[in-house]
Coordinates of C-alpha atoms in Angstrom, one line a residue:
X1 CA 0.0 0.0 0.0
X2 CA 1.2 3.5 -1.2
X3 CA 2.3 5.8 2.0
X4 CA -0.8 8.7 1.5
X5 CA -0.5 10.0 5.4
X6 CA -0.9 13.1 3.3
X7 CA -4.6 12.4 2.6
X8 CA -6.4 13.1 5.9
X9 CA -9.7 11.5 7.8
X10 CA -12.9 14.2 6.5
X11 CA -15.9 14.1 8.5
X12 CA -19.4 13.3 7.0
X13 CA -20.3 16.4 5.5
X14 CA -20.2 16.8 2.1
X15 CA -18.1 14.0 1.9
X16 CA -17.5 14.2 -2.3
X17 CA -16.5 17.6 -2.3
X18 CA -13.8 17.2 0.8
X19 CA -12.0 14.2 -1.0
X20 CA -11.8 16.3 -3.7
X21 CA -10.4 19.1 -1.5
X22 CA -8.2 16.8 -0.3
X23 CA -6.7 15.4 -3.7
X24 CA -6.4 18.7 -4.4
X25 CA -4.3 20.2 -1.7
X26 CA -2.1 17.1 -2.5
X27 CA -1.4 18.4 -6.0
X28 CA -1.2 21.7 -4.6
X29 CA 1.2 20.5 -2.4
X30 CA 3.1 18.5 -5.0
X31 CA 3.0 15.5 -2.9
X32 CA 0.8 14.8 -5.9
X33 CA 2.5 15.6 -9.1
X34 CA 1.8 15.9 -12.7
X35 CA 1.7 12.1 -14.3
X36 CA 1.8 10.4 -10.8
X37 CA -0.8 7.7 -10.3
X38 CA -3.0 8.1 -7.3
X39 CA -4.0 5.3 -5.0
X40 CA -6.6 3.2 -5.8
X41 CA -10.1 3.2 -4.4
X42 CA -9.5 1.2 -1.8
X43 CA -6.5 2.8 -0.8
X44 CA -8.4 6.0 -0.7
X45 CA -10.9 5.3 1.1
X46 CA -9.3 3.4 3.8
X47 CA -6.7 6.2 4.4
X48 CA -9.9 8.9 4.7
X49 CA -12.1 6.8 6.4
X50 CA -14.9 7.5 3.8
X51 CA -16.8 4.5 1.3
X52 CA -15.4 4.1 -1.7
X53 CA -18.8 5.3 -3.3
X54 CA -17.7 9.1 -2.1
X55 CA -14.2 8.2 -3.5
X56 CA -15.5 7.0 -6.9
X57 CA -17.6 9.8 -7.2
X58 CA -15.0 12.4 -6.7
X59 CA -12.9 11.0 -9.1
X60 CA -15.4 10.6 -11.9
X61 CA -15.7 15.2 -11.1
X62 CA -11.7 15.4 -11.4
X63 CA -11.9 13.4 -14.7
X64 CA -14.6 15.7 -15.9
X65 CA -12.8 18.2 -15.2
X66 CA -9.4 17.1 -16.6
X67 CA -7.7 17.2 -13.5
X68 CA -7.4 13.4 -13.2
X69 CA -7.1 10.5 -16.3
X70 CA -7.9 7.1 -15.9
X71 CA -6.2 4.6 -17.9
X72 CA -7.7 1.2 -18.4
X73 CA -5.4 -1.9 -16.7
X74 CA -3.2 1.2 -15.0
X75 CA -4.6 2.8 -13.1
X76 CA -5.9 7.0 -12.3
X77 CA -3.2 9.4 -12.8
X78 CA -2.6 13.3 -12.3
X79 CA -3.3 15.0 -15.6
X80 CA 0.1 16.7 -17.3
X81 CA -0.6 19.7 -18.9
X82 CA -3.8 21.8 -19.4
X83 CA -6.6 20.6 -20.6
X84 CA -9.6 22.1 -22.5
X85 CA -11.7 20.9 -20.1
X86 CA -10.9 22.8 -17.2
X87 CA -12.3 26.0 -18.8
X88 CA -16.2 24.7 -19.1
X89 CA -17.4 24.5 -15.4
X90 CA -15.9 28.2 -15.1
X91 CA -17.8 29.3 -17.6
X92 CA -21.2 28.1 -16.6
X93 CA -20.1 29.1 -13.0
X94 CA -19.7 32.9 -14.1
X95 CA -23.0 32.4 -16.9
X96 CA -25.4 31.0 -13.6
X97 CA -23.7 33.4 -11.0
X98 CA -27.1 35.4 -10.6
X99 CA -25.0 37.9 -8.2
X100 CA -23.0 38.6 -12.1
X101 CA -23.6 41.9 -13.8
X102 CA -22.8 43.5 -17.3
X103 CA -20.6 45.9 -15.5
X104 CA -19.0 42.9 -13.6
X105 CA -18.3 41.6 -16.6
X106 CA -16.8 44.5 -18.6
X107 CA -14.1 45.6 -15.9
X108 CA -13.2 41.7 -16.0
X109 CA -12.5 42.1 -20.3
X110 CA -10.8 45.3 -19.7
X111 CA -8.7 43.9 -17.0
X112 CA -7.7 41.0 -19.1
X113 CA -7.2 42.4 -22.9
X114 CA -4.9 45.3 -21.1
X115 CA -2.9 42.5 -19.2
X116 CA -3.3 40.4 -22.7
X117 CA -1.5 44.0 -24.2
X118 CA 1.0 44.4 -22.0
X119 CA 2.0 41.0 -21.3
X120 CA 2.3 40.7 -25.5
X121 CA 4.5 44.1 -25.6
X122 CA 6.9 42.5 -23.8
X123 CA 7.7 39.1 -25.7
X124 CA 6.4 41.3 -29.0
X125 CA 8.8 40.5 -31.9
X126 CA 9.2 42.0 -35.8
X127 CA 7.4 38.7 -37.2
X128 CA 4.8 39.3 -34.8
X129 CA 3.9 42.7 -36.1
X130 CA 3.9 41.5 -39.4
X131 CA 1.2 39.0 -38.9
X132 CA -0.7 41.7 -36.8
X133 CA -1.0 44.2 -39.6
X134 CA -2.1 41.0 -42.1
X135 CA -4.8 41.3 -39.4
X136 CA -5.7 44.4 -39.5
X137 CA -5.5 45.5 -43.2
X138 CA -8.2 42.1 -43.4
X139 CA -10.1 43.3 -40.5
X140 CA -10.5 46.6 -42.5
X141 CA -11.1 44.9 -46.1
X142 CA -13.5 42.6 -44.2
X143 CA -15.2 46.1 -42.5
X144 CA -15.5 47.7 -45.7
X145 CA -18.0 45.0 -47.6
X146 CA -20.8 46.2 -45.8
X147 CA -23.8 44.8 -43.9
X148 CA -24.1 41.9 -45.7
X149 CA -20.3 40.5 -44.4
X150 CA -21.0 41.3 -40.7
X151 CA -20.1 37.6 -39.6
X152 CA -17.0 37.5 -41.7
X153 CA -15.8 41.0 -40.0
X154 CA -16.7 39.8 -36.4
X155 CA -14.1 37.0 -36.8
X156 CA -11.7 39.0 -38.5
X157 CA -11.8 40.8 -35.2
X158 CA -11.3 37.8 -33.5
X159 CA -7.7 36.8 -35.4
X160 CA -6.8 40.3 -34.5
X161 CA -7.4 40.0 -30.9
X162 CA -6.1 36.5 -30.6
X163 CA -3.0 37.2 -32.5
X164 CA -2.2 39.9 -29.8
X165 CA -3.4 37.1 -26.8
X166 CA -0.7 34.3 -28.8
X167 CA 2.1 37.2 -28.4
X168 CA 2.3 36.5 -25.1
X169 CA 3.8 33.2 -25.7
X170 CA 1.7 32.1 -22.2
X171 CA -0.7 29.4 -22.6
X172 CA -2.3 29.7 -19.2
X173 CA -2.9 33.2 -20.4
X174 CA -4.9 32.5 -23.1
X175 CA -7.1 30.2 -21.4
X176 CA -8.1 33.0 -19.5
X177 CA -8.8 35.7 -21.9
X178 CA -10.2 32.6 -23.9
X179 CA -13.2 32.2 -21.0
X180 CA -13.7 36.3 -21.2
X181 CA -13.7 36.3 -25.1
X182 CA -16.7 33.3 -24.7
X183 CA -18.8 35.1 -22.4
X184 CA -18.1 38.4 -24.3
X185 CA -19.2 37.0 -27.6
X186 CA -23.2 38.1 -28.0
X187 CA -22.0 42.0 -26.9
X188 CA -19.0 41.8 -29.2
X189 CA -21.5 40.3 -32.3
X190 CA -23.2 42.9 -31.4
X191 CA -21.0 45.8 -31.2
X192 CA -19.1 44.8 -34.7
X193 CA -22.7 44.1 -36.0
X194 CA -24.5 47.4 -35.2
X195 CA -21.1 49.6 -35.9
X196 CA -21.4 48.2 -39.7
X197 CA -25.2 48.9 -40.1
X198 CA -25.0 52.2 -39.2
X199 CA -22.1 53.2 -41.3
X200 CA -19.6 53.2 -38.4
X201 CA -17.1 50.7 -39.9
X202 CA -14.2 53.3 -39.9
X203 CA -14.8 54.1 -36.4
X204 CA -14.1 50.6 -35.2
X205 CA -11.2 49.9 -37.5
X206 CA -9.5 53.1 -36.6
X207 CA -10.1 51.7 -32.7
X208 CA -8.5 48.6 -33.7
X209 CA -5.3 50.9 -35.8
X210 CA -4.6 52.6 -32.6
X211 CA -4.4 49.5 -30.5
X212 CA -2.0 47.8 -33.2
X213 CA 0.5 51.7 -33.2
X214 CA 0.1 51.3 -29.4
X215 CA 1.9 47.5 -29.8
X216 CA 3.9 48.4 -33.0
X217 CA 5.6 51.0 -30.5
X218 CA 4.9 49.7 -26.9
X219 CA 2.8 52.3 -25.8
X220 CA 1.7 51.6 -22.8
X221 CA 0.3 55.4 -21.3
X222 CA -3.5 55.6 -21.8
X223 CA -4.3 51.6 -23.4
X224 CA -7.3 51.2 -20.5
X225 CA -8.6 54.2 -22.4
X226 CA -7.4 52.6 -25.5
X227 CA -9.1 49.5 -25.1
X228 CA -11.8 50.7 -23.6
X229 CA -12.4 52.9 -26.9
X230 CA -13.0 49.3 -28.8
X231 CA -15.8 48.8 -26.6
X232 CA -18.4 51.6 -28.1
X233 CA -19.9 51.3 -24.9
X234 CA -22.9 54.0 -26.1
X235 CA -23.8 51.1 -28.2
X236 CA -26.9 49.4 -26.0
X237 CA -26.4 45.2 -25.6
X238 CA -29.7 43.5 -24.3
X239 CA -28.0 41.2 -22.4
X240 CA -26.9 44.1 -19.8
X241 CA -29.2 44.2 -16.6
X242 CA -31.9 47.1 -16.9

């Protein structure tokens, strides 16, 4: 039997959720590591005095969430690496949060696309730029068709955006401004969408031209304004709270 005197007896309340507290504070510890295999059921549940229902249950959440593998005839191991996912329950947990607002929401994009920015302006090199104008001169070609090529210009913004995010050269980075880009996707539609119809196509590229001088010369005074300026915040999105 494996020594796991670093997994702890839990009491009867919510006994699922403390085993995987428990796992967890292992891997946090690193007495659990990337690629280890964990104790078996039995050895689980014997070591935490809880059944090995509770155990298999927890494990089955970890899984989900791609914290933990199992592999058939082996055993369950420590997932290396990040995994896709791990970004789903975080989403639905921000989505059903009813205490969440639009405003909530907005200083959280801002927060992350200037860290995104900044983080990018650092690592930023001359093939990187290159790709970023490619970008922007389609994001402006894409603009400049008209109503009828909203979607197309929507994810020309997108390859913009995330061309700046994979500057950064930090995965776990992009994960997160992956989440805010999801839950942000219906008000940025909407913004591209609406800027279009009305005949406000230049004002959104020329938002877009000043973020890319801002990296082209690492600019870094005045980008919350900056970013902020993409936004067209006087635009109304119905998802906001009245």
């Amino acid at each position: 039997m494996q020594n796991i005197s670093y997994l702890k007896k839990v009491n009867s309340e919510s006994v699922v959720q403390q085993v995987i507290n428990a796992l967890t504070e292992a891997m946090l510890n690193r007495e659990l590591r990337p690629g280890d295999k964990i104790p078996t059921e039995a050895e689980l549940a014997e070591s935490m005095g809880v059944g090995r229902n509770s155990i298999r249950e927890a494990i089955k959440i970890l899984v989900y969430l791609g914290v933990l593998e199992i592999r058939r005839a082996e055993g369950t191991f420590v997932c290396e690496g990040f995994s896709e996912s791990m970004i789903d329950p975080m989403i639905y947990g921000i989505i059903l949060d009813k205490e969440d607002s639009y405003e909530n929401l907005m200083e959280l994009r801002e927060l992350i696309e200037v860290g995104v920015m900044q983080l990018a302006m650092q690592k930023i090199q001359e093939d990187d730029l290159y790709i970023l104008k490619e970008k922007l001169n389609r994001m402006e070609k894409e603009i400049n068709k008209g109503p009828e090529n909203v979607e197309n210009a929507f994810w020309a913004d997108n390859e913009f955006h995330n061309t700046i995010s994979d500057m950064g050269k930090n995965p776990l980075v992009n994960k997160i401004n992956q989440v805010v880009r999801v839950l942000t996707h219906s008000m940025r539609l909407k913004t591209v969408e609406t800027m279009i119809k009305t005949g406000r196509g230049w004002e959104l590229f020329e938002a877009h031209q000043k973020i890319y001088e801002m990296m082209a010369n690492k600019v870094t005074d005045n980008l919350n304004s900056a970013v902020r300026k993409t936004y067209f915040s006087d635009i109304p999105f119905t998802g906001a709270e009245e």
